[in-house]
PDB file of C-alpha atoms in Angstrom:
ATOM      1  CA  UNK H  93      -0.010   0.206   0.037  1.00 51.00           C
ATOM      2  CA  UNK H  94       1.393   3.490  -0.794  1.00 66.00           C
ATOM      3  CA  UNK H  95       1.954   5.656   2.151  1.00 64.00           C
ATOM      4  CA  UNK H  96       0.521   8.740   1.129  1.00 62.00           C
ATOM      5  CA  UNK H  97      -2.923   7.072   0.846  1.00 69.00           C
ATOM      6  CA  UNK H  98      -2.270   4.709   4.348  1.00 81.00           C
ATOM      7  CA  UNK H  99      -4.931   5.756   7.213  1.00 84.00           C
ATOM      8  CA  UNK H 100      -2.032   6.620   9.783  1.00 88.00           C
ATOM      9  CA  UNK H 101      -0.689   8.896   6.842  1.00 86.00           C
ATOM     10  CA  UNK H 102      -4.013  10.737   6.404  1.00 86.00           C
ATOM     11  CA  UNK H 103      -4.820  10.561  10.322  1.00 88.00           C
ATOM     12  CA  UNK H 104      -1.245  12.261  10.486  1.00 92.00           C
ATOM     13  CA  UNK H 105      -2.422  15.083   8.146  1.00 92.00           C
ATOM     14  CA  UNK H 106      -5.557  15.482   9.382  1.00 92.00           C
ATOM     15  CA  UNK H 107      -4.359  16.089  13.007  1.00 95.00           C
ATOM     16  CA  UNK H 108      -1.359  18.633  11.841  1.00 97.00           C
ATOM     17  CA  UNK H 109      -3.985  20.702   9.815  1.00 97.00           C
ATOM     18  CA  UNK H 110      -6.394  20.645  13.099  1.00 97.00           C
ATOM     19  CA  UNK H 111      -3.301  21.975  14.583  1.00 98.00           C
ATOM     20  CA  UNK H 112      -2.662  24.224  12.472  1.00 98.00           C
ATOM     21  CA  UNK H 113      -6.281  25.961  12.147  1.00 98.00           C
ATOM     22  CA  UNK H 114      -5.942  26.003  16.157  1.00 98.00           C
ATOM     23  CA  UNK H 115      -2.511  27.615  16.255  1.00 98.00           C
ATOM     24  CA  UNK H 116      -3.790  30.085  13.967  1.00 98.00           C
ATOM     25  CA  UNK H 117      -7.024  30.977  15.978  1.00 98.00           C
ATOM     26  CA  UNK H 118      -4.765  31.059  19.334  1.00 98.00           C
ATOM     27  CA  UNK H 119      -2.624  33.534  17.359  1.00 98.00           C
ATOM     28  CA  UNK H 120      -5.477  35.808  15.710  1.00 98.00           C
ATOM     29  CA  UNK H 121      -7.427  35.652  20.026  1.00 97.00           C
ATOM     30  CA  UNK H 122      -3.950  36.555  21.189  1.00 97.00           C
ATOM     31  CA  UNK H 123      -3.364  39.479  19.140  1.00 95.00           C
ATOM     32  CA  UNK H 124      -6.837  40.900  19.895  1.00 89.00           C
ATOM     33  CA  UNK H 125      -7.170  40.095  23.781  1.00 90.00           C
ATOM     34  CA  UNK H 126      -3.566  39.957  24.959  1.00 94.00           C
ATOM     35  CA  UNK H 127      -1.072  42.167  22.464  1.00 94.00           C
ATOM     36  CA  UNK H 128      -3.399  44.978  21.404  1.00 91.00           C
ATOM     37  CA  UNK H 129      -4.991  45.600  24.840  1.00 90.00           C
ATOM     38  CA  UNK H 130      -1.190  45.825  26.740  1.00 92.00           C
ATOM     39  CA  UNK H 131       0.086  47.951  23.666  1.00 92.00           C
ATOM     40  CA  UNK H 132      -2.853  50.799  23.738  1.00 90.00           C
ATOM     41  CA  UNK H 133      -3.433  50.934  27.397  1.00 91.00           C
ATOM     42  CA  UNK H 134       0.722  50.738  27.837  1.00 90.00           C
ATOM     43  CA  UNK H 135      -0.329  53.693  30.289  1.00 91.00           C
ATOM     44  CA  UNK H 136      -1.907  51.060  32.635  1.00 90.00           C
ATOM     45  CA  UNK H 137       1.243  49.793  33.258  1.00 90.00           C
ATOM     46  CA  UNK H 138       3.606  52.873  33.745  1.00 90.00           C
ATOM     47  CA  UNK H 139       4.950  53.095  30.252  1.00 91.00           C
ATOM     48  CA  UNK H 140       4.630  56.070  28.039  1.00 90.00           C
ATOM     49  CA  UNK H 141       3.107  54.796  24.894  1.00 90.00           C
ATOM     50  CA  UNK H 142       1.259  56.881  22.540  1.00 90.00           C
ATOM     51  CA  UNK H 143      -1.121  55.699  20.469  1.00 90.00           C
ATOM     52  CA  UNK H 144       0.532  56.175  17.238  1.00 93.00           C
ATOM     53  CA  UNK H 145       3.563  54.322  18.575  1.00 93.00           C
ATOM     54  CA  UNK H 146       1.142  51.889  19.836  1.00 92.00           C
ATOM     55  CA  UNK H 147       0.166  51.623  16.516  1.00 94.00           C
ATOM     56  CA  UNK H 148       3.204  51.096  14.779  1.00 95.00           C
ATOM     57  CA  UNK H 149       3.961  48.215  17.102  1.00 95.00           C
ATOM     58  CA  UNK H 150       0.776  46.887  16.545  1.00 95.00           C
ATOM     59  CA  UNK H 151       1.025  46.772  12.642  1.00 96.00           C
ATOM     60  CA  UNK H 152       4.595  45.260  13.014  1.00 96.00           C
ATOM     61  CA  UNK H 153       3.000  42.297  14.931  1.00 96.00           C
ATOM     62  CA  UNK H 154       0.598  41.739  12.260  1.00 97.00           C
ATOM     63  CA  UNK H 155       3.295  42.083   9.156  1.00 96.00           C
ATOM     64  CA  UNK H 156       4.637  39.081  11.348  1.00 97.00           C
ATOM     65  CA  UNK H 157       1.245  37.450  11.567  1.00 97.00           C
ATOM     66  CA  UNK H 158       0.672  38.077   8.139  1.00 98.00           C
ATOM     67  CA  UNK H 159       3.335  36.209   6.692  1.00 98.00           C
ATOM     68  CA  UNK H 160       1.878  32.934   9.142  1.00 98.00           C
ATOM     69  CA  UNK H 161      -1.461  33.690   7.809  1.00 98.00           C
ATOM     70  CA  UNK H 162      -0.434  33.515   4.320  1.00 99.00           C
ATOM     71  CA  UNK H 163       1.186  30.569   4.454  1.00 98.00           C
ATOM     72  CA  UNK H 164      -1.815  29.042   6.290  1.00 98.00           C
ATOM     73  CA  UNK H 165      -4.014  30.242   3.243  1.00 99.00           C
ATOM     74  CA  UNK H 166      -2.136  28.129   0.916  1.00 98.00           C
ATOM     75  CA  UNK H 167      -2.374  25.020   3.153  1.00 98.00           C
ATOM     76  CA  UNK H 168      -5.820  25.303   3.684  1.00 98.00           C
ATOM     77  CA  UNK H 169      -6.556  25.399   0.262  1.00 97.00           C
ATOM     78  CA  UNK H 170      -4.646  22.746  -0.555  1.00 96.00           C
ATOM     79  CA  UNK H 171      -6.479  20.869   2.088  1.00 95.00           C
ATOM     80  CA  UNK H 172      -9.827  21.907   1.540  1.00 92.00           C
ATOM     81  CA  UNK H 173      -9.736  20.957  -2.152  1.00 91.00           C
ATOM     82  CA  UNK H 174      -8.186  17.514  -1.636  1.00 88.00           C
ATOM     83  CA  UNK H 175     -10.728  16.798   1.461  1.00 87.00           C
ATOM     84  CA  UNK H 176     -13.399  17.805  -1.255  1.00 84.00           C
ATOM     85  CA  UNK H 177     -12.565  15.450  -3.363  1.00 80.00           C
ATOM     86  CA  UNK H 178     -11.672  12.617  -1.362  1.00 76.00           C
ATOM     87  CA  UNK H 179     -13.384  12.595   1.978  1.00 73.00           C
ATOM     88  CA  UNK H 180     -16.871  11.509   2.259  1.00 71.00           C
ATOM     89  CA  UNK H 181     -19.786  12.906   3.337  1.00 70.00           C
ATOM     90  CA  UNK H 182     -22.902  14.637   2.258  1.00 76.00           C
ATOM     91  CA  UNK H 183     -22.068  16.977  -0.249  1.00 78.00           C
ATOM     92  CA  UNK H 184     -24.545  20.055   1.194  1.00 80.00           C
ATOM     93  CA  UNK H 185     -21.896  19.468   4.057  1.00 83.00           C
ATOM     94  CA  UNK H 186     -19.084  19.201   2.354  1.00 83.00           C
ATOM     95  CA  UNK H 187     -19.798  22.585   0.581  1.00 87.00           C
ATOM     96  CA  UNK H 188     -20.647  23.959   3.711  1.00 90.00           C
ATOM     97  CA  UNK H 189     -17.196  23.471   5.239  1.00 91.00           C
ATOM     98  CA  UNK H 190     -15.649  24.353   1.671  1.00 92.00           C
ATOM     99  CA  UNK H 191     -17.428  28.168   1.142  1.00 95.00           C
ATOM    100  CA  UNK H 192     -16.230  28.465   5.165  1.00 96.00           C
ATOM    101  CA  UNK H 193     -12.695  28.004   4.163  1.00 97.00           C
ATOM    102  CA  UNK H 194     -12.537  29.630   1.267  1.00 97.00           C
ATOM    103  CA  UNK H 195     -13.984  32.911   3.262  1.00 98.00           C
ATOM    104  CA  UNK H 196     -11.206  31.955   5.950  1.00 99.00           C
ATOM    105  CA  UNK H 197      -8.565  32.293   2.759  1.00 99.00           C
ATOM    106  CA  UNK H 198     -10.354  35.558   1.739  1.00 99.00           C
ATOM    107  CA  UNK H 199      -9.807  36.970   4.749  1.00 99.00           C
ATOM    108  CA  UNK H 200      -6.619  36.325   5.354  1.00 99.00           C
ATOM    109  CA  UNK H 201      -5.664  37.865   1.657  1.00 99.00           C
ATOM    110  CA  UNK H 202      -7.682  40.562   2.258  1.00 99.00           C
ATOM    111  CA  UNK H 203      -6.364  41.081   5.854  1.00 98.00           C
ATOM    112  CA  UNK H 204      -2.703  40.386   4.571  1.00 98.00           C
ATOM    113  CA  UNK H 205      -2.580  42.350   0.814  1.00 98.00           C
ATOM    114  CA  UNK H 206      -5.175  44.886   1.270  1.00 98.00           C
ATOM    115  CA  UNK H 207      -5.346  46.461   4.717  1.00 98.00           C
ATOM    116  CA  UNK H 208      -2.427  46.174   5.980  1.00 97.00           C
ATOM    117  CA  UNK H 209      -0.344  47.361   3.214  1.00 98.00           C
ATOM    118  CA  UNK H 210      -2.973  50.139   3.462  1.00 98.00           C
ATOM    119  CA  UNK H 211      -2.020  50.856   7.156  1.00 97.00           C
ATOM    120  CA  UNK H 212       1.577  50.593   6.761  1.00 97.00           C
ATOM    121  CA  UNK H 213       1.495  53.490   3.772  1.00 97.00           C
ATOM    122  CA  UNK H 214      -1.040  55.446   6.332  1.00 97.00           C
ATOM    123  CA  UNK H 215       1.360  55.495   9.317  1.00 96.00           C
ATOM    124  CA  UNK H 216       4.517  56.436   6.896  1.00 96.00           C
ATOM    125  CA  UNK H 217       2.667  59.180   6.285  1.00 96.00           C
ATOM    126  CA  UNK H 218       2.183  60.037   9.776  1.00 94.00           C
ATOM    127  CA  UNK H 219       0.220  60.602  12.676  1.00 93.00           C
ATOM    128  CA  UNK H 220      -2.617  62.884  10.792  1.00 95.00           C
ATOM    129  CA  UNK H 221      -2.653  59.954   8.131  1.00 94.00           C
ATOM    130  CA  UNK H 222      -4.087  57.800  10.705  1.00 93.00           C
ATOM    131  CA  UNK H 223      -6.936  60.344  12.024  1.00 94.00           C
ATOM    132  CA  UNK H 224      -8.934  60.766   9.096  1.00 96.00           C
ATOM    133  CA  UNK H 225     -12.324  59.042   8.592  1.00 97.00           C
ATOM    134  CA  UNK H 226     -10.723  57.068   5.581  1.00 97.00           C
ATOM    135  CA  UNK H 227      -8.093  55.709   7.809  1.00 96.00           C
ATOM    136  CA  UNK H 228     -10.347  54.675  10.739  1.00 96.00           C
ATOM    137  CA  UNK H 229     -13.635  53.452   8.233  1.00 98.00           C
ATOM    138  CA  UNK H 230     -10.784  50.816   6.367  1.00 97.00           C
ATOM    139  CA  UNK H 231      -8.839  50.082   9.969  1.00 96.00           C
ATOM    140  CA  UNK H 232     -12.747  49.096  11.465  1.00 97.00           C
ATOM    141  CA  UNK H 233     -13.128  47.219   8.154  1.00 98.00           C
ATOM    142  CA  UNK H 234     -10.082  45.523   8.815  1.00 97.00           C
ATOM    143  CA  UNK H 235     -10.937  44.120  12.517  1.00 96.00           C
ATOM    144  CA  UNK H 236     -14.535  43.283  11.163  1.00 98.00           C
ATOM    145  CA  UNK H 237     -12.487  40.643   8.578  1.00 98.00           C
ATOM    146  CA  UNK H 238     -10.195  39.920  11.517  1.00 97.00           C
ATOM    147  CA  UNK H 239     -12.821  38.670  13.144  1.00 97.00           C
ATOM    148  CA  UNK H 240     -15.006  37.010  11.074  1.00 98.00           C
ATOM    149  CA  UNK H 241     -11.719  34.853  10.098  1.00 99.00           C
ATOM    150  CA  UNK H 242     -11.948  34.170  13.773  1.00 98.00           C
ATOM    151  CA  UNK H 243     -15.140  32.499  13.421  1.00 98.00           C
ATOM    152  CA  UNK H 244     -14.597  30.943  10.269  1.00 98.00           C
ATOM    153  CA  UNK H 245     -11.437  28.693  11.349  1.00 98.00           C
ATOM    154  CA  UNK H 246     -13.252  27.975  14.380  1.00 98.00           C
ATOM    155  CA  UNK H 247     -16.136  26.914  12.372  1.00 97.00           C
ATOM    156  CA  UNK H 248     -13.862  25.060  10.303  1.00 96.00           C
ATOM    157  CA  UNK H 249     -11.721  23.613  13.426  1.00 97.00           C
ATOM    158  CA  UNK H 250     -14.823  22.456  15.528  1.00 96.00           C
ATOM    159  CA  UNK H 251     -16.592  20.578  12.398  1.00 93.00           C
ATOM    160  CA  UNK H 252     -13.066  18.847  11.672  1.00 91.00           C
ATOM    161  CA  UNK H 253     -13.358  17.842  15.528  1.00 92.00           C
ATOM    162  CA  UNK H 254     -16.545  16.449  15.766  1.00 90.00           C
ATOM    163  CA  UNK H 255     -16.684  14.751  12.217  1.00 79.00           C
ATOM    164  CA  UNK H 256     -16.570  11.391  12.455  1.00 58.00           C
TER     165      UNK H 256
END
């Protein structure tokens, strides 16, 4: 029997995929719940850090997270296309999972390749650029995209764990 189609190999790949989904969810959650709350409220810890400075640090963190997320987007795409073709199950369930995965990939690309570069460019202009309505709107949109990504990845993870 070919090693790539053995049950142990397939189960190992599934376990790694589920682990990567969980890792992605943890990174997204941590960036918002822990990192952002510390950076933007640094004064509570006795550190003088202006909002603009905190934003630059947060953007650097997101730039690094984006590299990881872009790799995850390609893994999700590859895995879900293979799963759609190879796994058994009801067509409707497979379609819902595939659509959720597609939304995750779109959110990753939007956040990493559209919103983050825009925010970086505005920060290069200076503090005046980040106080415009356009910047605030784009920033709010990026937050929503990140939240949608969190929920779609969570859905995919929970579905994969509960799937028999």
